[in-house]
CSV table of C-alpha atoms and ligand atoms in Angstrom, one decimal:
chain,number,residue,atom,x,y,z
A,1,MET,CA,-6.4,47.5,-3.2
A,2,THR,CA,-6.6,44.9,-5.7
A,3,PHE,CA,-8.0,41.9,-5.9
A,4,ASP,CA,-5.4,39.4,-6.6
A,5,LYS,CA,-6.3,36.3,-9.5
A,6,CYS,CA,-6.4,33.6,-6.1
A,7,GLY,CA,-9.2,35.4,-4.7
A,8,VAL,CA,-7.7,37.3,-1.8
A,9,TYR,CA,-8.0,40.9,-1.8
A,10,ILE,CA,-4.6,42.7,-1.4
A,11,LEU,CA,-4.3,46.2,1.2
A,12,ASP,CA,-2.4,48.5,-0.2
A,13,ASN,CA,0.4,49.8,2.7
A,14,GLU,CA,-2.7,52.2,4.7
A,15,SER,CA,-5.5,49.7,5.0
A,16,THR,CA,-6.3,47.7,6.9
A,17,ALA,CA,-8.6,44.4,7.6
A,18,THR,CA,-11.1,46.6,9.2
A,19,ARG,CA,-11.0,49.4,6.8
A,20,PHE,CA,-12.0,46.7,4.1
A,21,ILE,CA,-15.0,45.4,6.4
A,22,ASP,CA,-15.8,49.1,6.1
A,23,LYS,CA,-15.4,49.6,3.0
A,24,LYS,CA,-17.5,46.2,2.1
A,25,ILE,CA,-20.5,47.7,4.0
A,26,LYS,CA,-20.6,50.4,2.4
A,27,GLU,CA,-20.9,48.4,-1.0
A,28,LEU,CA,-23.1,46.0,-0.4
A,29,ASP,CA,-25.2,49.0,1.4
A,30,SER,CA,-25.2,51.0,-1.4
A,31,MET,CA,-26.5,47.9,-3.6
A,32,ASP,CA,-28.9,47.3,-0.7
A,33,SER,CA,-27.7,44.3,0.6
A,34,GLU,CA,-27.6,43.3,4.0
A,35,GLU,CA,-26.0,39.3,3.2
A,36,PRO,CA,-23.5,38.5,6.3
A,37,PHE,CA,-20.1,37.6,4.9
A,38,GLN,CA,-16.7,37.1,7.0
A,39,VAL,CA,-13.1,38.5,6.3
A,40,LEU,CA,-10.4,35.6,6.7
A,41,ASN,CA,-7.2,38.1,8.2
A,42,LEU,CA,-4.5,36.3,6.4
A,43,ASP,CA,-1.2,38.4,8.2
A,44,THR,CA,-3.4,36.9,11.4
A,45,LEU,CA,-3.1,33.4,10.2
A,46,ILE,CA,0.5,33.5,9.3
A,47,GLN,CA,0.8,34.6,12.6
A,48,MET,CA,-0.4,32.5,14.1
A,49,HIS,CA,1.8,30.3,12.4
A,50,LEU,CA,4.9,32.2,13.4
A,51,LYS,CA,4.0,32.0,17.2
A,52,TRP,CA,3.5,28.2,17.4
A,53,LEU,CA,6.9,28.0,15.3
A,54,SER,CA,8.3,29.8,18.0
A,55,TYR,CA,6.7,28.4,20.5
A,56,LEU,CA,6.1,24.8,19.5
A,57,PRO,CA,9.4,24.3,17.2
A,58,ARG,CA,10.0,20.6,16.9
A,59,ILE,CA,5.9,20.0,16.3
A,60,LYS,CA,5.1,20.4,13.0
A,61,PRO,CA,1.6,21.3,12.9
A,62,PHE,CA,-1.1,19.1,10.8
A,63,TYR,CA,-3.6,21.2,10.1
A,64,ALA,CA,-6.6,20.0,11.3
A,65,VAL,CA,-9.1,20.2,8.1
A,66,LYS,CA,-12.4,19.7,9.8
A,67,CYS,CA,-12.5,22.7,11.9
A,68,ASN,CA,-12.0,24.8,9.7
A,69,SER,CA,-11.5,24.2,5.3
A,70,THR,CA,-12.1,26.9,3.9
A,71,GLU,CA,-9.8,27.2,0.6
A,72,THR,CA,-7.7,30.0,1.1
A,73,VAL,CA,-6.7,28.7,4.7
A,74,LEU,CA,-5.8,25.3,3.2
A,75,ARG,CA,-3.8,26.9,0.6
A,76,THR,CA,-1.8,29.2,3.1
A,77,LEU,CA,-0.6,26.4,5.3
A,78,ASN,CA,0.6,24.8,2.3
A,79,ALA,CA,2.3,27.3,1.1
A,80,LEU,CA,4.0,27.8,4.7
A,81,GLY,CA,4.5,24.5,4.8
A,82,THR,CA,2.1,22.7,7.3
A,83,GLY,CA,0.9,19.1,6.7
A,84,PHE,CA,-3.0,17.8,7.1
A,85,ASP,CA,-4.9,15.6,9.0
A,86,CYS,CA,-8.3,14.5,7.1
A,87,ALA,CA,-11.3,12.9,8.8
A,88,SER,CA,-12.4,11.7,5.4
A,89,LYS,CA,-11.8,10.5,1.6
A,90,GLY,CA,-13.5,15.0,0.7
A,91,GLU,CA,-11.0,15.8,3.4
A,92,ILE,CA,-8.4,14.2,1.5
A,93,SER,CA,-9.1,15.3,-1.0
A,94,GLN,CA,-9.8,17.8,-1.2
A,95,VAL,CA,-6.4,18.7,0.3
A,96,LEU,CA,-5.4,17.0,-2.6
A,97,SER,CA,-6.8,19.0,-5.2
A,98,LEU,CA,-4.8,21.9,-3.9
A,99,GLY,CA,-1.9,20.4,-4.4
A,100,VAL,CA,-1.2,18.7,-1.4
A,101,LYS,CA,1.6,15.7,-0.9
A,102,PRO,CA,0.1,12.8,0.1
A,103,GLU,CA,3.4,12.4,2.6
A,104,ASN,CA,1.1,15.6,4.6
A,105,ILE,CA,-1.5,13.7,5.6
A,106,ILE,CA,-2.3,11.7,8.2
A,107,TYR,CA,-6.3,10.8,8.2
A,108,ALA,CA,-6.3,11.3,11.4
A,109,HIS,CA,-10.0,9.2,12.0
A,110,THR,CA,-10.0,6.2,14.3
A,111,THR,CA,-12.8,5.0,13.0
A,112,LYS,CA,-12.7,4.5,9.0
A,113,PRO,CA,-15.3,3.1,6.3
A,114,GLN,CA,-14.1,0.7,4.2
A,115,SER,CA,-14.0,2.6,1.0
A,116,HIS,CA,-12.2,5.5,2.6
A,117,ILE,CA,-9.2,4.0,2.9
A,118,LYS,CA,-8.9,2.5,-0.7
A,119,TYR,CA,-8.7,5.6,-1.2
A,120,ALA,CA,-6.3,6.8,0.7
A,121,CYS,CA,-5.2,3.7,0.0
A,122,ALA,CA,-5.1,4.6,-3.6
A,123,GLN,CA,-3.9,8.5,-3.1
A,124,GLY,CA,-0.6,7.5,-1.3
A,125,VAL,CA,-2.0,7.8,2.3
A,126,ASN,CA,0.0,6.4,4.8
A,127,LEU,CA,-0.1,7.3,7.7
A,128,MET,CA,-3.6,6.7,9.8
A,129,THR,CA,-4.9,6.1,13.1
A,130,PHE,CA,-6.3,3.5,14.2
A,131,ASP,CA,-7.7,2.0,18.2
A,132,ASP,CA,-9.0,-1.3,18.0
A,133,GLU,CA,-8.5,-4.1,16.4
A,134,GLU,CA,-11.5,-4.2,13.9
A,135,GLU,CA,-10.3,-1.2,12.7
A,136,LEU,CA,-6.5,-3.3,12.1
A,137,ARG,CA,-9.1,-5.8,10.0
A,138,LYS,CA,-10.4,-4.0,8.0
A,139,VAL,CA,-6.5,-1.4,7.3
A,140,SER,CA,-5.1,-4.9,6.7
A,141,ARG,CA,-8.2,-5.6,4.0
A,142,CYS,CA,-7.8,-2.6,2.3
A,143,HIS,CA,-4.5,-1.2,2.6
A,144,PRO,CA,-1.5,-3.2,3.5
A,145,LYS,CA,0.8,-1.2,3.6
A,146,ALA,CA,0.0,1.7,5.6
A,147,LYS,CA,2.0,3.1,8.7
A,148,LEU,CA,-0.6,3.0,11.3
A,149,VAL,CA,-0.5,5.2,14.3
A,150,LEU,CA,-1.8,4.1,18.0
A,151,ARG,CA,-3.6,6.4,19.1
A,152,ILE,CA,-4.6,5.9,23.0
A,153,ALA,CA,-7.5,7.1,25.8
A,154,VAL,CA,-5.9,10.0,27.6
A,155,ASP,CA,-7.6,12.8,30.3
A,156,ASP,CA,-9.6,14.9,28.7
A,157,SER,CA,-10.3,15.9,32.3
A,158,SER,CA,-9.5,19.4,31.5
A,159,SER,CA,-10.7,19.7,28.0
A,160,PHE,CA,-13.6,21.7,27.3
A,161,TYR,CA,-14.9,19.3,25.0
A,162,ARG,CA,-14.1,15.8,25.5
A,163,LEU,CA,-12.8,12.9,23.2
A,164,SER,CA,-11.7,9.7,24.5
A,165,SER,CA,-14.4,8.4,26.2
A,166,LYS,CA,-15.5,8.0,22.2
A,167,PHE,CA,-11.8,7.6,20.6
A,168,GLY,CA,-8.6,5.8,21.7
A,169,ALA,CA,-6.8,2.8,23.2
A,170,GLY,CA,-7.1,1.9,26.6
A,171,LEU,CA,-3.4,2.2,28.1
A,172,ASN,CA,-4.0,-1.6,29.1
A,173,SER,CA,-4.8,-3.0,26.0
A,174,THR,CA,-2.1,-1.4,23.9
A,175,GLY,CA,0.3,-4.6,24.0
A,176,ARG,CA,-2.7,-6.6,23.1
A,177,LEU,CA,-3.6,-3.9,19.5
A,178,LEU,CA,0.4,-4.0,19.4
A,179,GLU,CA,0.5,-8.4,19.0
A,180,CYS,CA,-2.3,-7.9,16.3
A,181,ALA,CA,-0.6,-5.6,13.7
A,182,ALA,CA,1.7,-8.0,13.9
A,183,GLU,CA,0.2,-10.9,13.3
A,184,LEU,CA,-2.2,-9.3,10.6
A,185,GLY,CA,1.7,-8.0,9.5
A,186,LEU,CA,1.4,-4.1,9.9
A,187,GLU,CA,3.1,-1.7,10.1
A,188,VAL,CA,2.9,0.5,13.1
A,189,VAL,CA,4.4,3.6,13.3
A,190,GLY,CA,3.8,5.7,16.3
A,191,VAL,CA,1.2,6.8,19.1
A,192,SER,CA,-1.2,9.5,18.7
A,193,PHE,CA,-3.5,10.4,21.6
A,194,HIS,CA,-6.1,14.3,22.1
A,195,ILE,CA,-5.8,16.3,24.4
A,196,GLY,CA,-9.9,17.1,23.5
A,197,SER,CA,-10.4,20.7,22.3
A,198,LYS,CA,-9.4,24.1,24.5
A,199,CYS,CA,-7.7,21.8,27.7
A,200,THR,CA,-7.2,24.7,30.5
A,201,GLN,CA,-4.9,22.4,31.8
A,202,SER,CA,-1.0,21.8,30.3
A,203,LEU,CA,0.1,18.9,32.9
A,204,ALA,CA,-2.7,17.0,30.9
A,205,PHE,CA,-0.2,17.1,27.9
A,206,ARG,CA,2.5,16.5,29.9
A,207,GLN,CA,0.3,13.6,32.1
A,208,ALA,CA,-0.2,12.1,27.8
A,209,ILE,CA,3.6,12.5,26.7
A,210,ALA,CA,4.4,10.3,29.4
A,211,ASP,CA,1.6,8.3,29.0
A,212,ALA,CA,2.5,7.3,24.8
A,213,ARG,CA,6.0,6.8,26.1
A,214,SER,CA,5.1,3.8,28.3
A,215,VAL,CA,3.3,2.7,24.9
A,216,PHE,CA,6.8,3.6,22.7
A,217,ASP,CA,8.7,1.7,26.2
A,218,THR,CA,6.1,-1.4,25.4
A,219,ALA,CA,5.9,-1.3,21.8
A,220,LYS,CA,10.0,-1.2,22.3
A,221,LEU,CA,9.6,-5.0,23.6
A,222,LEU,CA,7.1,-5.9,21.8
A,223,GLY,CA,9.9,-5.6,18.4
A,224,PHE,CA,8.3,-2.4,17.5
A,225,GLN,CA,10.7,0.3,16.4
A,226,PHE,CA,8.3,3.7,16.8
A,227,SER,CA,9.5,6.4,15.4
A,228,LEU,CA,6.2,9.2,15.2
A,229,LEU,CA,4.3,11.2,18.4
A,230,ASP,CA,1.4,13.2,17.7
A,231,ILE,CA,-0.1,15.3,20.1
A,232,GLY,CA,-3.3,16.2,18.9
A,233,GLY,CA,-5.5,19.4,19.0
A,234,GLY,CA,-6.4,20.9,21.9
A,235,PHE,CA,-4.4,24.4,21.7
A,236,SER,CA,-5.6,27.5,22.4
A,237,GLY,CA,-7.0,29.6,20.3
A,238,ILE,CA,-5.1,33.1,20.7
A,239,ASP,CA,-2.7,32.0,22.4
A,240,VAL,CA,0.9,28.5,23.2
A,241,PRO,CA,0.0,28.9,27.2
A,242,PHE,CA,1.1,25.4,27.8
A,243,SER,CA,4.4,25.5,24.7
A,244,GLU,CA,6.5,25.1,28.0
A,245,VAL,CA,5.4,22.3,29.6
A,246,ILE,CA,5.2,20.5,26.4
A,247,ASN,CA,9.1,21.4,25.3
A,248,GLY,CA,9.3,20.4,28.5
A,249,ALA,CA,7.5,16.8,28.5
A,250,LEU,CA,9.0,15.7,25.0
A,251,ASP,CA,12.6,16.7,26.3
A,252,GLU,CA,12.4,14.4,29.3
A,253,TYR,CA,10.7,11.7,27.4
A,254,PHE,CA,11.5,11.9,23.6
A,255,PRO,CA,14.6,14.0,23.8
A,256,PHE,CA,16.2,14.7,20.3
A,257,GLU,CA,18.2,12.7,20.2
A,258,SER,CA,15.7,10.2,19.9
A,259,GLY,CA,14.8,11.0,16.6
A,260,VAL,CA,11.1,10.1,16.7
A,261,GLN,CA,9.5,13.0,14.8
A,262,VAL,CA,7.1,14.9,16.8
A,263,ILE,CA,3.7,16.5,15.4
A,264,ALA,CA,-0.1,18.2,15.8
A,265,GLU,CA,-3.2,18.2,14.8
A,266,PRO,CA,-4.2,22.1,15.7
A,267,GLY,CA,-7.5,23.1,14.7
A,268,TRP,CA,-8.9,25.7,16.9
A,269,TYR,CA,-4.9,27.1,17.6
A,270,TYR,CA,-5.3,28.4,13.4
A,271,ALA,CA,-8.5,29.6,12.5
A,272,GLU,CA,-10.9,31.1,15.1
A,273,SER,CA,-8.7,34.1,15.7
A,274,PRO,CA,-8.2,35.2,11.6
A,275,PHE,CA,-12.0,35.4,11.3
A,276,THR,CA,-14.5,38.3,12.0
A,277,LEU,CA,-17.9,37.9,10.9
A,278,ALA,CA,-20.2,41.4,9.8
A,279,ALA,CA,-23.9,40.9,10.4
A,280,ASN,CA,-26.8,42.9,9.9
A,281,VAL,CA,-29.5,43.6,12.5
A,282,ILE,CA,-32.5,42.9,10.8
A,283,ALA,CA,-35.4,43.7,13.9
A,284,LYS,CA,-35.0,44.6,17.0
A,285,ARG,CA,-37.7,44.2,19.8
A,286,LEU,CA,-38.7,46.2,22.7
A,287,ILE,CA,-38.9,43.6,25.8
A,288,MET,CA,-38.7,46.2,28.8
A,289,GLU,CA,-39.0,49.8,29.2
A,290,ASP,CA,-38.7,51.5,31.8
A,291,MET,CA,-37.9,50.2,34.7
A,292,ARG,CA,-36.1,53.4,36.5
A,293,LYS,CA,-34.6,51.6,39.1
A,294,GLU,CA,-31.0,51.2,39.8
A,295,GLY,CA,-29.2,48.9,37.9
A,296,VAL,CA,-32.1,48.2,35.6
A,297,PRO,CA,-31.3,49.7,31.9
A,298,GLU,CA,-33.9,51.6,31.0
A,299,ARG,CA,-35.0,49.7,27.7
A,300,LEU,CA,-34.0,46.8,27.4
A,301,MET,CA,-34.2,45.6,23.9
A,302,MET,CA,-33.7,42.2,21.3
A,303,TYR,CA,-32.1,42.3,18.3
A,304,TYR,CA,-32.4,39.4,15.4
A,305,LEU,CA,-29.1,39.1,12.8
A,306,ASN,CA,-28.7,37.5,9.6
A,307,ASP,CA,-25.8,35.0,10.7
A,308,GLY,CA,-26.8,32.7,13.9
A,309,VAL,CA,-26.0,29.1,15.9
A,310,TYR,CA,-27.5,27.9,12.2
A,311,GLY,CA,-24.7,29.2,10.2
A,312,SER,CA,-21.4,31.4,10.8
A,313,LEU,CA,-21.7,31.0,14.7
A,314,ASN,CA,-22.4,26.7,15.0
A,315,PHE,CA,-19.8,26.7,17.5
A,316,LEU,CA,-22.0,28.3,19.4
A,317,LEU,CA,-24.3,25.0,19.5
A,318,ARG,CA,-21.6,23.4,21.8
A,319,ASP,CA,-19.8,26.3,23.5
A,320,LEU,CA,-22.4,28.7,25.3
A,321,ASN,CA,-19.3,30.1,27.7
A,322,TYR,CA,-18.0,31.5,24.4
A,323,HIS,CA,-16.8,35.0,24.4
A,324,MET,CA,-17.0,37.2,21.6
A,325,ILE,CA,-16.1,40.9,20.9
A,326,PRO,CA,-19.2,42.0,21.5
A,327,ILE,CA,-21.5,40.1,23.2
A,328,LEU,CA,-25.1,41.4,23.5
A,329,PHE,CA,-28.7,40.5,23.4
A,330,ILE,CA,-28.7,38.8,20.7
A,331,TRP,CA,-30.5,36.3,18.6
A,332,GLY,CA,-29.7,34.5,14.8
A,333,PRO,CA,-32.1,34.6,11.8
A,334,THR,CA,-33.4,31.4,11.7
A,335,CYS,CA,-37.3,30.5,13.5
A,336,ASP,CA,-35.6,27.8,16.4
A,337,CYS,CA,-35.4,29.3,19.9
A,338,ILE,CA,-32.0,28.1,20.7
A,339,ASP,CA,-30.7,30.2,17.3
A,340,LYS,CA,-29.5,32.3,20.8
A,341,ILE,CA,-26.0,34.4,19.9
A,342,VAL,CA,-25.4,35.7,23.6
A,343,ASP,CA,-28.4,37.3,26.3
A,344,ASN,CA,-27.9,39.6,28.9
A,345,TYR,CA,-25.2,42.3,27.2
A,346,LEU,CA,-24.9,45.9,27.4
A,347,ILE,CA,-24.4,48.1,24.6
A,348,PRO,CA,-25.7,51.9,23.6
A,349,GLU,CA,-28.8,51.2,20.7
A,350,LEU,CA,-28.9,49.2,17.8
A,351,HIS,CA,-31.2,49.8,14.7
A,352,VAL,CA,-32.4,48.1,12.1
A,353,GLY,CA,-29.6,48.1,8.9
A,354,ASP,CA,-26.5,48.8,11.6
A,355,TRP,CA,-24.0,45.9,11.2
A,356,LEU,CA,-22.1,44.5,14.0
A,357,LEU,CA,-18.4,42.7,13.5
A,358,ILE,CA,-17.1,40.0,15.5
A,359,ASP,CA,-14.3,38.4,16.6
A,360,ASN,CA,-12.4,35.5,16.8
A,361,ILE,CA,-15.2,32.7,15.0
A,362,GLY,CA,-13.0,30.7,12.6
A,363,ALA,CA,-13.6,27.5,14.6
A,364,TYR,CA,-15.8,25.2,14.4
A,365,GLY,CA,-18.6,27.5,13.1
A,366,ILE,CA,-18.1,27.6,8.9
A,367,SER,CA,-16.8,23.9,8.1
A,368,MET,CA,-20.7,22.4,10.4
A,369,SER,CA,-22.9,26.4,8.9
A,370,THR,CA,-25.5,24.4,7.5
A,371,GLU,CA,-28.3,26.7,5.0
A,372,PHE,CA,-31.1,26.0,7.4
A,373,ASN,CA,-34.5,27.9,7.1
A,374,GLY,CA,-33.0,29.0,3.4
A,375,PHE,CA,-30.3,31.3,5.3
A,376,LYS,CA,-27.6,30.9,2.7
A,377,ARG,CA,-23.8,30.1,4.3
A,378,SER,CA,-21.9,34.2,4.3
A,379,ASN,CA,-19.5,34.8,1.9
A,380,ILE,CA,-16.2,34.8,3.1
A,381,TYR,CA,-13.3,37.4,1.3
A,382,SER,CA,-9.7,37.1,2.2
A,383,VAL,CA,-7.6,39.9,3.2
A,384,VAL,CA,-3.6,40.2,3.5
A,385,THR,CA,-1.2,42.9,3.5
A,386,ASN,CA,0.6,44.3,0.7
A,387,GLU,CA,3.7,43.1,2.3
A,388,THR,CA,3.2,40.0,4.2
A,389,TRP,CA,1.2,38.9,0.4
A,390,HIS,CA,4.9,39.1,-1.6
A,391,THR,CA,6.6,37.1,1.8
A,392,LEU,CA,4.3,34.8,1.2
A,393,LYS,CA,4.8,34.8,-3.1
A,394,LEU,CA,8.6,34.3,-2.3
A,395,SER,CA,7.7,31.4,-0.9
A,396,VAL,CA,5.8,29.6,-2.5
A,397,PHE,CA,6.7,30.7,-5.8
A,398,LEU,CA,10.2,30.8,-5.9
A,399,SER,CA,10.7,27.5,-4.3
A,400,LEU,CA,11.5,28.0,-0.1
A,401,TYR,CA,13.5,25.8,0.2
A,402,LYS,CA,16.9,27.0,-2.0
A,403,CYS,CA,15.7,30.3,-0.6
A,404,VAL,CA,18.4,32.1,0.9
A,405,MET,CA,17.8,36.4,-0.3
A,406,VAL,CA,15.0,37.1,2.1
A,407,SER,CA,13.9,38.5,5.0
A,408,ASP,CA,14.1,38.0,9.1
A,409,SER,CA,10.2,36.8,8.2
A,410,CYS,CA,11.0,34.6,5.8
A,411,LYS,CA,14.3,33.0,6.9
A,412,HIS,CA,11.2,32.0,10.0
A,413,LEU,CA,9.9,30.1,7.5
A,414,VAL,CA,12.8,28.4,5.9
A,415,CYS,CA,13.9,27.4,9.1
A,416,PHE,CA,11.0,25.4,9.6
A,417,PHE,CA,11.1,23.4,6.3
A,418,THR,CA,14.3,22.3,6.6
B,1,PLP,N1,-7.4,15.4,15.1
B,1,PLP,C1,-8.6,15.4,16.1
B,1,PLP,C2,-8.4,13.5,15.7
B,1,PLP,C3,-9.5,15.5,16.2
B,1,PLP,O1,-10.7,14.3,15.9
B,1,PLP,C4,-9.9,17.0,16.0
B,1,PLP,C5,-10.9,17.6,16.7
B,1,PLP,O2,-12.3,17.0,16.7
B,1,PLP,C6,-8.6,18.0,16.1
B,1,PLP,C7,-7.6,17.3,15.5
B,1,PLP,C8,-8.7,19.8,16.5
B,1,PLP,O3,-8.9,19.8,17.3
B,1,PLP,P1,-8.8,21.0,17.6
B,1,PLP,O4,-9.5,22.2,17.4
B,1,PLP,O5,-9.0,21.1,19.0
B,1,PLP,O6,-7.0,21.3,18.1
């Protein structure tokens, strides 16, 4: 195992992310430290990207930085050729500092502070969303050359986290908004929507794409030439379950020959599965002993970990049904009673000093974490296999655009860029 300059542990041939975690735990134990830590498995991140390319080949992902802005995630996705969805000056500045080109950024927030719009303008970030007249007036003052994308509200009733009550223009107001943009001399280039996070019904995407089509038609009548469709986020972190429906709807409403560029803003999809948390059992408490009733365990315990909902598991505050592996009766470290990780899960007894590994914790965890009660954010160690690292190096340093002598998996990446 070697440690690369850019902060990635390169695993030698027989090593794995799990073995890395074991070693790290032993190392911490030997130093009398029990600090929680996360491991970012870059192989998993890259696999998610390859899966995206094969399931949704027409759609260029603009990763939603808000979901997890860990630098290694951003650097890797930049190397793989994704764009970035930024929600603020801070996010724009972070990705620009990593070498992302301004044309690979969409400022996808419809209610922007004026100073942030001016910053985007100064940096050459032109693509940005809007959903009402006041925002148009702000943009005309702060970034008159912006390429605007009209965000519409869509039916998000089949998603866990709904956004359309807060953002998005109603379909019947889009004509008026486009007329206003024309009066202000602004360029509107397309339509966006967000179906809500963790969408459970593929048909919701279909309807939203059909709605976007109707706005394209209205725009044409008003003299606009739209060229961009942005289908937002909302994809599950584990799979691309809706690809058939989405691809079918795109073929029907925005066929390839239409020349419309299709992008998306996935967050959860990319960030969730590559991250594993290792947290330490810092306390335990017996709450029930020797019930001697059928179906009831002999001892019921409560465990207290040194990371919780104010830290790496912040997403649990919004998602009480979240399924982690393992799940058990455990609390986070702070004094707050809402710092509960999960309850009613039976496992073999744990002891103070034991470590628990929790998978799939990368989305909206560390990015929303705090240092409440003085508990520091967990360190993140990035790991990658030797093989993937060399493939990546090829793509980053040998200029992917011109790369022809490459392995099959790299060819796949080449296709994406061209
Ligand atoms: N785009 C916008 C504008 C968002 O508000 C969000 C999430 O809130 C995302 C993209 C990412 O969504 P998800 O993580 O569901 O893919």
